[in-house]
PDB file of C-alpha atoms in Angstrom:
ATOM      1  CA  MET A   1       0.000   0.000   0.000  1.00  0.00           C
ATOM      2  CA  GLY A   2       2.920   2.332   0.610  1.00  0.00           C
ATOM      3  CA  ARG A   3       4.130   2.039  -2.971  1.00  0.00           C
ATOM      4  CA  GLN A   4       0.640   2.495  -4.320  1.00  0.00           C
ATOM      5  CA  PHE A   5       0.242   5.688  -2.290  1.00  0.00           C
ATOM      6  CA  TRP A   6       3.674   6.922  -3.359  1.00  0.00           C
ATOM      7  CA  TYR A   7       3.104   6.422  -7.074  1.00  0.00           C
ATOM      8  CA  THR A   8      -0.406   7.848  -6.947  1.00  0.00           C
ATOM      9  CA  ALA A   9       0.795  10.909  -5.044  1.00  0.00           C
ATOM     10  CA  TYR A  10       3.758  11.270  -7.398  1.00  0.00           C
ATOM     11  CA  ALA A  11       1.531  11.055 -10.480  1.00  0.00           C
ATOM     12  CA  ASN A  12      -0.832  13.655  -9.025  1.00  0.00           C
ATOM     13  CA  ALA A  13       2.080  15.954  -8.179  1.00  0.00           C
ATOM     14  CA  GLN A  14       3.373  15.573 -11.737  1.00  0.00           C
ATOM     15  CA  LYS A  15      -0.063  16.445 -13.130  1.00  0.00           C
ATOM     16  CA  GLN A  16      -0.239  19.547 -10.956  1.00  0.00           C
ATOM     17  CA  LEU A  17       3.243  20.591 -12.042  1.00  0.00           C
ATOM     18  CA  LEU A  18       2.317  20.211 -15.710  1.00  0.00           C
ATOM     19  CA  ALA A  19      -0.872  22.178 -15.131  1.00  0.00           C
ATOM     20  CA  THR A  20       1.253  24.983 -13.725  1.00  0.00           C
ATOM     21  CA  LEU A  21       3.475  24.878 -16.793  1.00  0.00           C
ATOM     22  CA  ASP A  22       0.470  25.188 -19.125  1.00  0.00           C
ATOM     23  CA  ALA A  23       0.604  28.986 -18.923  1.00  0.00           C
ATOM     24  CA  ILE A  24       4.289  29.017 -19.785  1.00  0.00           C
ATOM     25  CA  ALA A  25       3.705  26.619 -22.659  1.00  0.00           C
ATOM     26  CA  ALA A  26       0.923  28.825 -23.993  1.00  0.00           C
ATOM     27  CA  ASP A  27       3.172  31.892 -23.808  1.00  0.00           C
ATOM     28  CA  GLN A  28       5.782  30.022 -25.829  1.00  0.00           C
ATOM     29  CA  GLY A  29       3.269  28.862 -28.428  1.00  0.00           C
ATOM     30  CA  SER A  30       3.211  25.226 -27.337  1.00  0.00           C
ATOM     31  CA  SER A  31      -0.024  23.382 -26.710  1.00  0.00           C
ATOM     32  CA  ASP A  32       1.631  20.778 -24.476  1.00  0.00           C
ATOM     33  CA  ALA A  33       3.210  21.611 -21.109  1.00  0.00           C
ATOM     34  CA  SER A  34       5.232  18.398 -21.212  1.00  0.00           C
ATOM     35  CA  VAL A  35       7.246  19.930 -24.087  1.00  0.00           C
ATOM     36  CA  VAL A  36       8.297  22.759 -21.776  1.00  0.00           C
ATOM     37  CA  PHE A  37       9.005  20.292 -18.989  1.00  0.00           C
ATOM     38  CA  LYS A  38      11.092  17.916 -21.099  1.00  0.00           C
ATOM     39  CA  ASN A  39      12.834  20.285 -23.493  1.00  0.00           C
ATOM     40  CA  TYR A  40      13.319  23.578 -21.695  1.00  0.00           C
ATOM     41  CA  LEU A  41      14.056  22.695 -18.092  1.00  0.00           C
ATOM     42  CA  LEU A  42      17.316  21.181 -16.932  1.00  0.00           C
ATOM     43  CA  GLU A  43      17.102  17.795 -15.246  1.00  0.00           C
ATOM     44  CA  ALA A  44      18.059  19.419 -11.940  1.00  0.00           C
ATOM     45  CA  GLU A  45      15.188  21.893 -12.310  1.00  0.00           C
ATOM     46  CA  ARG A  46      12.711  19.138 -13.179  1.00  0.00           C
ATOM     47  CA  ARG A  47      13.838  17.157 -10.134  1.00  0.00           C
ATOM     48  CA  GLN A  48      13.557  20.204  -7.865  1.00  0.00           C
ATOM     49  CA  TYR A  49      10.041  21.028  -9.061  1.00  0.00           C
ATOM     50  CA  ARG A  50       8.924  17.424  -8.639  1.00  0.00           C
ATOM     51  CA  ARG A  51      10.333  17.400  -5.114  1.00  0.00           C
ATOM     52  CA  GLU A  52       8.515  20.606  -4.207  1.00  0.00           C
ATOM     53  CA  TYR A  53       5.178  19.307  -5.459  1.00  0.00           C
ATOM     54  CA  MET A  54       5.727  15.927  -3.841  1.00  0.00           C
ATOM     55  CA  ARG A  55       6.686  17.587  -0.548  1.00  0.00           C
ATOM     56  CA  ASP A  56       3.287  19.283  -0.521  1.00  0.00           C
ATOM     57  CA  ARG A  57       1.473  16.003  -1.217  1.00  0.00           C
ATOM     58  CA  LEU A  58       3.338  14.215   1.580  1.00  0.00           C
ATOM     59  CA  ALA A  59       2.701  17.057   4.026  1.00  0.00           C
ATOM     60  CA  GLU A  60      -1.026  16.744   3.275  1.00  0.00           C
ATOM     61  CA  ALA A  61      -0.960  12.959   3.667  1.00  0.00           C
ATOM     62  CA  PHE A  62       0.808  13.105   7.005  1.00  0.00           C
ATOM     63  CA  ASP A  63      -1.106  16.181   8.201  1.00  0.00           C
ATOM     64  CA  LEU A  64       2.068  18.259   8.480  1.00  0.00           C
ATOM     65  CA  LYS A  65       0.608  21.463   7.099  1.00  0.00           C
TER      66      LYS A  65
END
């Protein structure tokens, strides 16, 4: 159950991150935020953003907010 929670939370965090990047993608003329995520952010930046979104999900799950 721990892995299931982790991957579900991670997938949801990734979706929220991509939703945030939608505005940037639109400004750049792209219809897909994943293009911005994959092509215009460094791996270190992608990792940092994923960690930030995941940190929020874990704080909610463990009632740390």
